[in-house]
Coordinates of C-alpha atoms and ligand atoms in Angstrom, one line a residue:
M182 CA 3.4 23.8 -8.3
G183 CA 0.2 23.6 -9.5
V184 CA -1.0 20.6 -10.8
A185 CA -0.7 21.9 -14.6
A186 CA 2.8 20.2 -14.5
F187 CA 1.3 16.2 -13.9
P188 CA 0.2 14.6 -17.3
A189 CA -3.4 14.5 -18.8
G190 CA -5.7 12.1 -17.1
F191 CA -3.8 11.8 -13.9
L192 CA -4.9 10.3 -11.2
W193 CA -5.7 12.4 -8.1
G194 CA -6.5 9.9 -5.1
V195 CA -6.5 8.4 -1.5
A196 CA -6.1 5.2 -0.6
T197 CA -7.4 3.1 2.4
S198 CA -7.6 -0.6 3.1
A199 CA -10.5 -2.9 4.3
Q200 CA -9.5 -4.2 7.3
Q201 CA -7.9 -0.4 8.6
I202 CA -11.6 1.5 7.7
E203 CA -14.5 -1.3 7.8
G204 CA -14.9 -2.4 11.1
A205 CA -18.3 -4.8 10.8
V206 CA -16.0 -7.6 11.3
A207 CA -18.7 -10.6 11.7
E208 CA -21.4 -8.8 9.6
G209 CA -23.2 -9.9 6.1
G210 CA -21.5 -13.5 6.6
R211 CA -17.6 -12.3 7.1
G212 CA -15.1 -14.6 7.9
E213 CA -12.0 -14.2 10.2
S214 CA -9.5 -12.5 9.1
I215 CA -5.5 -13.4 10.5
W216 CA -5.6 -9.6 11.8
D217 CA -9.0 -9.8 13.8
R218 CA -6.9 -13.1 15.3
Y219 CA -3.8 -11.1 15.6
A220 CA -5.2 -8.3 17.1
S221 CA -7.2 -10.6 19.9
V222 CA -3.6 -11.5 21.5
P223 CA -2.9 -9.2 24.2
G224 CA 0.1 -7.2 23.2
N225 CA 0.3 -7.5 19.8
I226 CA -1.6 -4.0 19.4
K227 CA 0.7 -1.6 21.0
D228 CA -2.2 0.7 22.2
G229 CA -4.4 -2.0 22.7
S230 CA -7.0 -1.4 20.1
D231 CA -8.2 -3.9 17.5
P232 CA -10.0 -3.8 13.9
S233 CA -13.2 -4.5 15.1
V234 CA -15.0 -1.2 14.4
A235 CA -12.2 0.9 13.3
C236 CA -14.0 3.7 10.8
D237 CA -17.3 2.0 10.9
H238 CA -16.9 2.6 7.0
F239 CA -18.7 -0.3 6.6
H240 CA -21.7 1.7 7.7
R241 CA -20.9 5.1 7.2
W242 CA -19.4 4.6 3.3
R243 CA -21.4 6.7 1.8
E244 CA -20.7 9.7 4.1
D245 CA -16.9 8.8 2.6
V246 CA -17.4 9.1 0.0
E247 CA -18.7 12.2 -0.1
L248 CA -15.5 13.4 2.0
M249 CA -14.2 12.2 -1.3
R250 CA -16.4 13.9 -3.5
E251 CA -15.9 17.2 -1.7
L252 CA -12.1 16.6 -2.0
G253 CA -12.4 16.6 -5.7
V254 CA -10.2 13.6 -6.2
N255 CA -11.0 11.5 -9.4
A256 CA -9.6 8.1 -8.0
Y257 CA -9.9 6.0 -4.9
R258 CA -7.3 3.0 -3.9
F259 CA -9.4 0.9 -1.8
S260 CA -9.2 -3.1 -0.9
I261 CA -11.6 -6.4 -0.4
A262 CA -11.8 -7.9 2.3
W263 CA -10.9 -11.6 1.1
P264 CA -12.7 -12.9 4.4
R265 CA -16.3 -10.9 3.4
V266 CA -15.9 -12.6 -0.1
L267 CA -15.1 -16.3 0.8
P268 CA -15.5 -16.8 4.8
S269 CA -13.9 -20.2 4.9
G270 CA -10.7 -19.4 2.7
V271 CA -12.0 -21.4 -0.4
G272 CA -14.9 -22.8 -1.4
R273 CA -18.4 -20.8 -1.1
V274 CA -18.4 -17.6 -2.6
N275 CA -20.5 -15.2 0.1
A276 CA -22.5 -12.7 -2.5
G277 CA -23.5 -10.7 0.6
G278 CA -19.9 -10.1 1.1
L279 CA -19.8 -8.4 -3.0
D280 CA -22.6 -6.8 -2.4
F281 CA -21.3 -4.3 -0.4
Y282 CA -18.5 -3.8 -3.0
D283 CA -20.5 -3.5 -5.9
A284 CA -22.7 -0.9 -4.3
L285 CA -19.2 0.9 -3.3
V286 CA -17.7 0.9 -6.9
D287 CA -21.2 2.0 -8.2
G288 CA -21.6 5.1 -5.6
L289 CA -17.9 5.7 -6.6
L290 CA -18.3 5.9 -10.1
A291 CA -21.9 8.5 -9.6
A292 CA -19.3 11.2 -7.6
G293 CA -17.0 10.7 -10.7
I294 CA -14.7 8.8 -9.0
S295 CA -13.1 5.7 -10.2
P296 CA -12.1 2.4 -8.2
F297 CA -8.5 1.1 -7.9
V298 CA -9.2 -2.6 -6.2
T299 CA -6.5 -4.1 -4.1
L300 CA -7.2 -7.8 -3.6
N301 CA -5.0 -8.3 -0.8
H302 CA -3.9 -5.7 1.9
W303 CA -3.0 -8.0 4.5
D304 CA -6.7 -9.5 5.8
V305 CA -6.2 -12.8 4.7
P306 CA -8.7 -15.4 5.8
Q307 CA -8.0 -17.0 9.2
A308 CA -9.1 -20.4 7.6
L309 CA -6.4 -20.3 5.1
Q310 CA -4.1 -19.6 7.8
D311 CA -5.0 -22.6 9.6
H312 CA -3.8 -24.7 6.9
G313 CA -0.5 -22.7 6.5
G314 CA -1.4 -18.8 5.2
W315 CA 1.0 -18.2 2.5
T316 CA 3.5 -20.9 3.1
S317 CA 1.6 -23.3 1.6
R318 CA 1.7 -23.7 -2.5
A319 CA -2.0 -24.4 -1.7
A320 CA -2.6 -20.4 -0.6
V321 CA -1.6 -19.1 -4.6
D322 CA -4.2 -21.3 -5.8
A323 CA -6.7 -20.0 -3.2
F324 CA -5.8 -16.4 -4.0
T325 CA -6.4 -17.0 -7.7
A326 CA -9.9 -18.0 -7.2
Y327 CA -10.8 -14.8 -5.0
A328 CA -9.4 -13.0 -7.8
D329 CA -11.7 -15.0 -9.8
A330 CA -14.9 -14.1 -7.5
V331 CA -13.9 -10.5 -7.3
S332 CA -13.2 -10.1 -10.6
R333 CA -16.4 -11.8 -12.1
R334 CA -18.3 -9.2 -9.9
L335 CA -16.8 -6.0 -10.1
G336 CA -14.6 -6.6 -13.9
D337 CA -17.4 -4.6 -15.3
R338 CA -16.5 -1.2 -13.9
V339 CA -13.6 -1.2 -12.1
R340 CA -10.5 -0.4 -14.6
H341 CA -7.3 -0.7 -12.2
W342 CA -6.5 -3.6 -10.4
V343 CA -3.9 -4.0 -7.9
T344 CA -3.2 -8.0 -7.1
H345 CA -0.7 -7.4 -3.4
N346 CA 0.0 -4.8 -1.3
E347 CA 3.8 -4.9 -0.4
P348 CA 4.9 -8.3 -0.4
W349 CA 7.9 -7.7 2.0
C350 CA 5.6 -6.0 4.7
V351 CA 3.3 -9.7 4.9
A352 CA 6.7 -12.1 4.5
H353 CA 8.6 -10.4 6.3
L354 CA 6.8 -8.2 9.4
G355 CA 4.2 -11.5 9.3
Y356 CA 6.5 -14.3 9.2
E357 CA 10.0 -13.3 9.7
R358 CA 9.9 -10.5 12.6
G359 CA 6.4 -11.4 14.3
A360 CA 5.6 -7.9 13.9
H361 CA 2.4 -8.1 11.8
A362 CA -0.1 -11.2 11.3
P363 CA 0.0 -13.9 11.4
G364 CA 2.8 -13.2 13.9
H365 CA 5.5 -16.0 12.6
R366 CA 9.4 -15.7 13.3
S367 CA 11.1 -17.8 10.4
P368 CA 13.1 -16.2 7.9
G369 CA 12.8 -18.9 5.8
G370 CA 9.5 -19.1 5.6
A371 CA 9.4 -15.3 4.8
L372 CA 11.3 -16.1 1.7
R373 CA 8.6 -19.2 0.5
V374 CA 5.9 -16.7 1.7
A375 CA 6.9 -14.1 -0.8
H376 CA 7.2 -16.6 -3.5
H377 CA 4.0 -17.7 -3.1
L378 CA 3.0 -14.0 -3.6
L379 CA 4.7 -13.3 -6.2
L380 CA 3.5 -16.6 -7.9
S381 CA -0.4 -15.5 -7.3
H382 CA 0.3 -12.5 -8.4
G383 CA 1.4 -13.7 -11.8
R384 CA -1.6 -16.1 -11.6
A385 CA -4.2 -13.6 -10.7
V386 CA -3.0 -11.1 -13.6
E387 CA -4.0 -13.3 -16.1
V388 CA -7.7 -14.2 -14.2
L389 CA -8.1 -10.1 -14.4
R390 CA -7.0 -9.8 -18.0
R391 CA -9.7 -12.9 -19.1
N392 CA -12.7 -11.0 -16.6
A393 CA -12.0 -7.7 -17.1
P394 CA -10.7 -7.3 -20.3
G395 CA -9.4 -3.6 -21.1
A396 CA -8.4 -2.9 -17.1
E397 CA -5.2 -2.2 -15.9
A398 CA -3.3 -5.0 -13.7
G399 CA -0.2 -4.1 -11.4
I400 CA 1.3 -4.9 -7.9
V401 CA 2.0 -2.4 -5.3
L402 CA 5.5 -2.4 -4.2
L403 CA 6.7 -0.8 -0.8
L404 CA 9.8 0.8 -2.1
S405 CA 12.5 2.8 -0.4
P406 CA 16.4 4.3 -1.5
V407 CA 18.9 2.6 0.2
E408 CA 22.2 4.9 1.2
A409 CA 25.3 4.0 3.0
A410 CA 25.9 5.3 6.1
T411 CA 29.3 6.1 5.2
D412 CA 31.5 5.5 2.4
S413 CA 32.9 2.2 4.1
P414 CA 33.0 -0.9 2.5
A415 CA 31.2 -2.3 5.0
D416 CA 28.3 0.0 4.8
R417 CA 28.5 0.5 1.3
D418 CA 27.8 -3.7 1.5
A419 CA 25.0 -3.9 4.1
A420 CA 23.2 -1.3 1.6
R421 CA 23.6 -3.7 -0.9
E422 CA 22.5 -6.8 0.8
F423 CA 19.7 -4.4 2.2
D424 CA 18.4 -3.1 -0.9
G425 CA 18.4 -7.1 -2.3
E426 CA 16.3 -8.3 0.6
F427 CA 14.0 -5.3 0.1
N428 CA 13.8 -3.6 -3.1
R429 CA 15.6 -6.1 -5.7
W430 CA 13.8 -9.5 -4.4
Y431 CA 10.4 -8.5 -5.3
L432 CA 11.1 -5.7 -8.5
D433 CA 13.7 -8.5 -10.0
P434 CA 11.4 -11.6 -10.4
L435 CA 8.4 -9.2 -11.5
F436 CA 10.6 -7.3 -14.2
G437 CA 13.5 -10.1 -15.1
G438 CA 12.1 -13.3 -13.9
A439 CA 14.8 -14.3 -11.6
Y440 CA 16.0 -13.6 -7.9
P441 CA 18.7 -11.3 -7.3
A442 CA 21.8 -13.8 -7.4
D443 CA 23.8 -11.6 -4.7
A444 CA 20.9 -11.5 -2.7
V445 CA 19.9 -15.1 -2.8
A446 CA 23.9 -15.6 -1.9
D447 CA 23.5 -13.4 1.4
R448 CA 20.4 -15.2 2.6
V449 CA 22.2 -18.6 2.3
R450 CA 25.3 -17.1 4.0
R451 CA 22.9 -16.2 6.6
G452 CA 21.2 -19.9 7.2
H453 CA 17.9 -18.5 5.8
L454 CA 17.8 -20.9 3.0
D455 CA 19.0 -24.2 4.2
G456 CA 21.3 -26.7 1.7
A457 CA 17.9 -27.2 -0.7
G458 CA 18.0 -23.4 -1.6
L459 CA 15.1 -21.7 -3.6
D460 CA 13.3 -25.0 -3.2
F461 CA 10.1 -23.6 -3.3
V462 CA 10.6 -22.4 -7.1
F463 CA 9.0 -24.9 -9.5
P464 CA 9.6 -24.9 -13.3
G465 CA 7.3 -22.3 -14.6
D466 CA 6.9 -20.0 -12.1
M467 CA 9.3 -17.3 -12.7
A468 CA 8.1 -16.8 -16.0
C469 CA 4.3 -16.7 -14.5
I470 CA 5.5 -14.0 -11.6
A471 CA 7.1 -11.6 -14.3
T472 CA 4.1 -11.6 -16.7
P473 CA 4.1 -8.3 -18.2
T474 CA 1.5 -5.5 -16.1
D475 CA 0.3 -2.1 -17.1
F476 CA 1.7 -0.2 -13.7
L477 CA 3.6 -0.5 -10.7
G478 CA 2.4 0.4 -7.8
V479 CA 4.7 2.6 -5.8
N480 CA 4.0 3.4 -1.7
Y481 CA 7.0 5.4 -0.8
Y482 CA 7.5 6.6 3.1
S483 CA 11.0 6.8 3.7
R484 CA 14.3 6.3 2.3
A485 CA 16.6 3.9 4.0
V486 CA 20.1 4.7 5.5
V487 CA 22.2 1.2 6.7
R488 CA 25.5 0.7 7.9
A489 CA 27.0 -2.5 8.8
G490 CA 26.3 -4.1 12.2
P491 CA 27.1 -7.0 14.3
D492 CA 28.5 -9.7 11.0
G493 CA 28.3 -7.1 8.6
R494 CA 24.2 -7.5 8.9
P495 CA 22.5 -4.3 7.5
L496 CA 20.9 -1.5 10.3
Q497 CA 18.9 1.3 9.7
I498 CA 20.2 4.3 11.4
R499 CA 17.7 7.2 11.8
P500 CA 19.9 9.8 9.7
V501 CA 17.9 13.0 11.6
P502 CA 17.2 14.2 14.9
D503 CA 13.9 12.4 16.4
D504 CA 12.3 15.1 16.7
Q505 CA 11.9 15.6 12.9
L506 CA 10.6 12.4 12.4
T507 CA 6.8 11.5 12.4
D508 CA 4.8 9.6 15.0
M509 CA 6.0 6.4 13.2
G510 CA 9.6 7.2 13.4
W511 CA 10.1 7.3 10.2
E512 CA 12.2 10.4 8.6
A513 CA 10.4 12.8 5.8
H514 CA 12.6 12.5 3.1
P515 CA 11.0 14.1 -0.2
R516 CA 14.1 13.8 -2.5
G517 CA 13.8 9.9 -2.0
L518 CA 10.8 9.6 -3.6
R519 CA 12.1 11.3 -7.1
D520 CA 15.3 9.2 -6.4
I521 CA 13.2 5.9 -5.8
L522 CA 10.6 6.6 -9.2
V523 CA 13.7 7.4 -11.8
R524 CA 15.5 4.3 -10.1
V525 CA 12.4 2.1 -10.9
R526 CA 12.2 3.4 -14.8
D527 CA 15.9 3.3 -15.0
E528 CA 16.2 -0.3 -14.2
Y529 CA 12.9 -1.7 -14.4
A530 CA 10.9 0.5 -17.3
P531 CA 7.4 -0.1 -15.5
A532 CA 5.3 0.6 -18.3
A533 CA 3.5 3.2 -16.3
I534 CA 3.8 4.1 -12.7
H535 CA 1.6 5.4 -9.7
V536 CA 2.3 6.3 -6.5
T537 CA 0.1 4.0 -4.7
E538 CA 0.5 5.8 -1.0
N539 CA 2.5 8.4 0.6
G540 CA 1.6 10.1 3.9
A541 CA 2.6 11.1 7.2
A542 CA 1.5 10.2 10.6
F543 CA 1.4 13.2 12.9
G544 CA -0.5 13.4 16.4
D545 CA -2.8 16.9 16.2
P546 CA -2.3 19.8 18.6
P547 CA -4.3 20.2 21.7
A548 CA -8.2 20.4 21.1
A549 CA -9.1 24.5 20.9
P550 CA -12.4 24.8 22.2
A551 CA -14.5 25.6 19.3
A552 CA -11.7 26.3 17.0
P553 CA -13.5 27.1 13.8
G554 CA -12.8 25.4 10.7
P555 CA -10.0 22.5 9.8
I556 CA -7.9 21.5 12.2
A557 CA -3.9 22.8 11.7
D558 CA -1.4 20.1 10.4
P559 CA 1.2 22.2 8.5
R560 CA 3.5 19.2 9.1
R561 CA 1.6 16.7 7.1
V562 CA 0.6 19.9 4.4
E563 CA 4.5 20.8 4.5
F564 CA 5.3 16.7 3.9
L565 CA 2.6 16.7 0.8
R566 CA 3.9 19.5 -0.8
A567 CA 7.4 18.8 -0.8
H568 CA 6.5 14.6 -2.1
L569 CA 4.3 16.6 -5.0
E570 CA 7.0 18.3 -5.8
A571 CA 9.0 15.3 -6.0
A572 CA 7.0 13.7 -8.2
R573 CA 6.7 16.5 -10.2
D574 CA 10.5 16.9 -10.6
A575 CA 10.3 12.8 -11.5
I576 CA 8.1 13.3 -14.1
A577 CA 9.9 16.2 -15.7
E578 CA 12.9 13.4 -16.3
G579 CA 10.5 11.2 -18.1
V580 CA 9.3 8.9 -15.6
P581 CA 5.7 7.7 -16.9
L582 CA 3.9 8.8 -13.8
R583 CA -0.1 8.3 -13.9
G584 CA -1.2 8.7 -10.4
Y585 CA -0.7 10.1 -6.5
F586 CA -2.7 8.3 -3.9
A587 CA -2.4 10.1 -0.4
W588 CA -2.3 7.9 2.5
S589 CA -4.6 8.4 4.3
L590 CA -8.3 9.6 3.4
M591 CA -9.0 9.4 7.4
D592 CA -7.3 8.4 10.3
N593 CA -7.6 4.6 10.4
F594 CA -6.6 1.2 12.2
E595 CA -2.4 1.4 11.6
W596 CA -1.8 -2.4 11.9
G597 CA 0.4 -3.4 15.1
E598 CA 0.5 0.4 16.5
G599 CA -3.3 0.1 16.5
V600 CA -5.3 3.7 16.1
A601 CA -2.8 5.6 18.2
R602 CA -1.0 6.9 14.8
R603 CA -2.8 9.1 12.8
F604 CA -2.2 9.4 8.7
G605 CA -5.7 11.0 8.1
L606 CA -6.4 13.8 5.9
H607 CA -9.7 14.0 8.0
H608 CA -9.3 12.9 11.7
V609 CA -11.5 10.3 13.4
D610 CA -13.1 10.5 16.9
Y611 CA -13.6 7.0 18.0
A612 CA -15.9 7.6 20.3
T613 CA -18.2 9.5 17.8
Q614 CA -17.3 8.0 14.3
Q615 CA -16.8 12.2 13.6
R616 CA -14.7 12.7 10.5
T617 CA -13.4 16.1 10.7
A618 CA -11.2 18.1 7.8
R619 CA -7.6 18.8 8.5
A620 CA -6.0 21.2 7.2
S621 CA -4.4 19.0 5.0
A622 CA -7.3 17.9 3.2
H623 CA -8.2 21.6 2.2
W624 CA -4.4 21.9 0.8
Y625 CA -5.0 19.0 -1.1
R626 CA -8.5 19.7 -2.2
D627 CA -7.2 23.3 -3.4
F628 CA -4.0 21.9 -4.8
I629 CA -5.9 19.6 -7.5
A630 CA -8.7 22.5 -8.2
R631 CA -6.0 24.9 -8.9
G632 CA -4.9 22.5 -11.8
A633 CA -8.4 22.6 -13.4
I634 CA -8.5 26.1 -13.2
E635 CA -5.2 26.5 -14.4
D636 CA -6.1 24.1 -17.4
D637 CA -9.5 26.1 -17.4
A638 CA -11.6 23.3 -17.2
P639 CA -13.3 23.1 -14.0
Q640 CA -15.5 20.4 -14.3
H641 CA -13.6 17.8 -15.8
H642 CA -10.8 15.6 -13.9
T643 CA -9.0 15.5 -16.4
R644 CA -5.5 17.5 -16.7
R645 CA -4.2 18.9 -20.0
R646 CA -0.4 19.5 -20.2
P647 CA 0.1 23.4 -20.0
Ligands
FCB265 C1 1.7 0.6 4.4 C2 0.7 0.3 4.2 C3 -0.5 0.8 4.6 C4 -0.6 1.7 6.0 C5 0.6 2.6 6.0 C6 1.1 3.5 6.6 O1 2.5 0.4 4.8 O2 0.6 -0.6 3.1 O3 -1.9 0.0 4.8 O4 -0.4 1.1 6.9 O5 1.9 1.7 5.4

């Protein structure tokens, strides 16, 4: 398989996010984020680490752009730290914070790499959280003002904009399960949060269209194909319920302007919505959420296999033996990427799709002293190879896939798991901040380059059809 199977202009990228790599949390006028606060509470981060230094990318970004240039990627998905731009959440824009991204964007463009910018990759200013964060409708205006400030500064150069990363994670991990910042446990609150995220997406798209004419705007969802563990009616209904909460709660409003009726009924039945129902939905909201976008970003890590638990509640099971799971406990299931892409195309017909994240956490073999060359990571290489094959299959079936971003350029702060989980194409030694290529980095580089050779256009990042 070569990249020749991928369409012209395909974006080959790597992805990161600000909170996971930048560090320098108190420099350049940056305000506190909800993840700084959450990580400061003992017990919240499994390995006891925190994001205050992370990969020190704030100081080492030039070196990191160089890593990307060596990979031969033509796109880089990164996020802007909201509290660098609006340290107090509202009001004064910190021009110094924007200077950092201004220089990064210029550095990327000079290296032939297109910046693919995410506005909200979870690091909300703590000052906004102090006023309710995403549970408050005021966060919608705050996010819109933030989108305006960033796109006024970068809109002349950035051609791809993402409003939010994975609203399901923000709403459910952050506000229902308490497993992510801000650590709340309120199922009803999570649905309100999800609505405010979606509404602010629609508002921000309008702002981006104004400030960055001709640029493409979209949202990134974490999506999984959902399968019932058995054919029993109870397991099948549990799979339907899981799909409603995880996938359709976001896809239906974005592409159809309404929450899925069966999923709303589930939430009422489960006591997650009180008698007032969807009282956070105001006239005009749903049309704003369904504002047409230029692409959907799909983050894909695994499928969900679901059985009915007590009361029929959906419970995810591990369909393969534990020794076949990644270090996150997630099953590598490449075919699921093809399945979710085809389904999204069939049921929602987005104008275009990018795989905005895909990757796997694996530990390294014990260090071989003075072993030459890259760090061996055969399981990550196979993960990438098989998922790119699945992406190619989806394209062959007519899916308008326009880009693929490997998660991640380098190891980083993996949220509640801390730095112990390693997703990088490059290894990071946190004591020295040295980056070392893994074999997967070389494999990805060669995969991209092979396409250029096959297409007989080695100087270009764009690929022609065979
Ligand atoms: C996704 C997040 C990303 C990273 C990967 C492993 O859910 O968007 O920041 O943590 O998982």
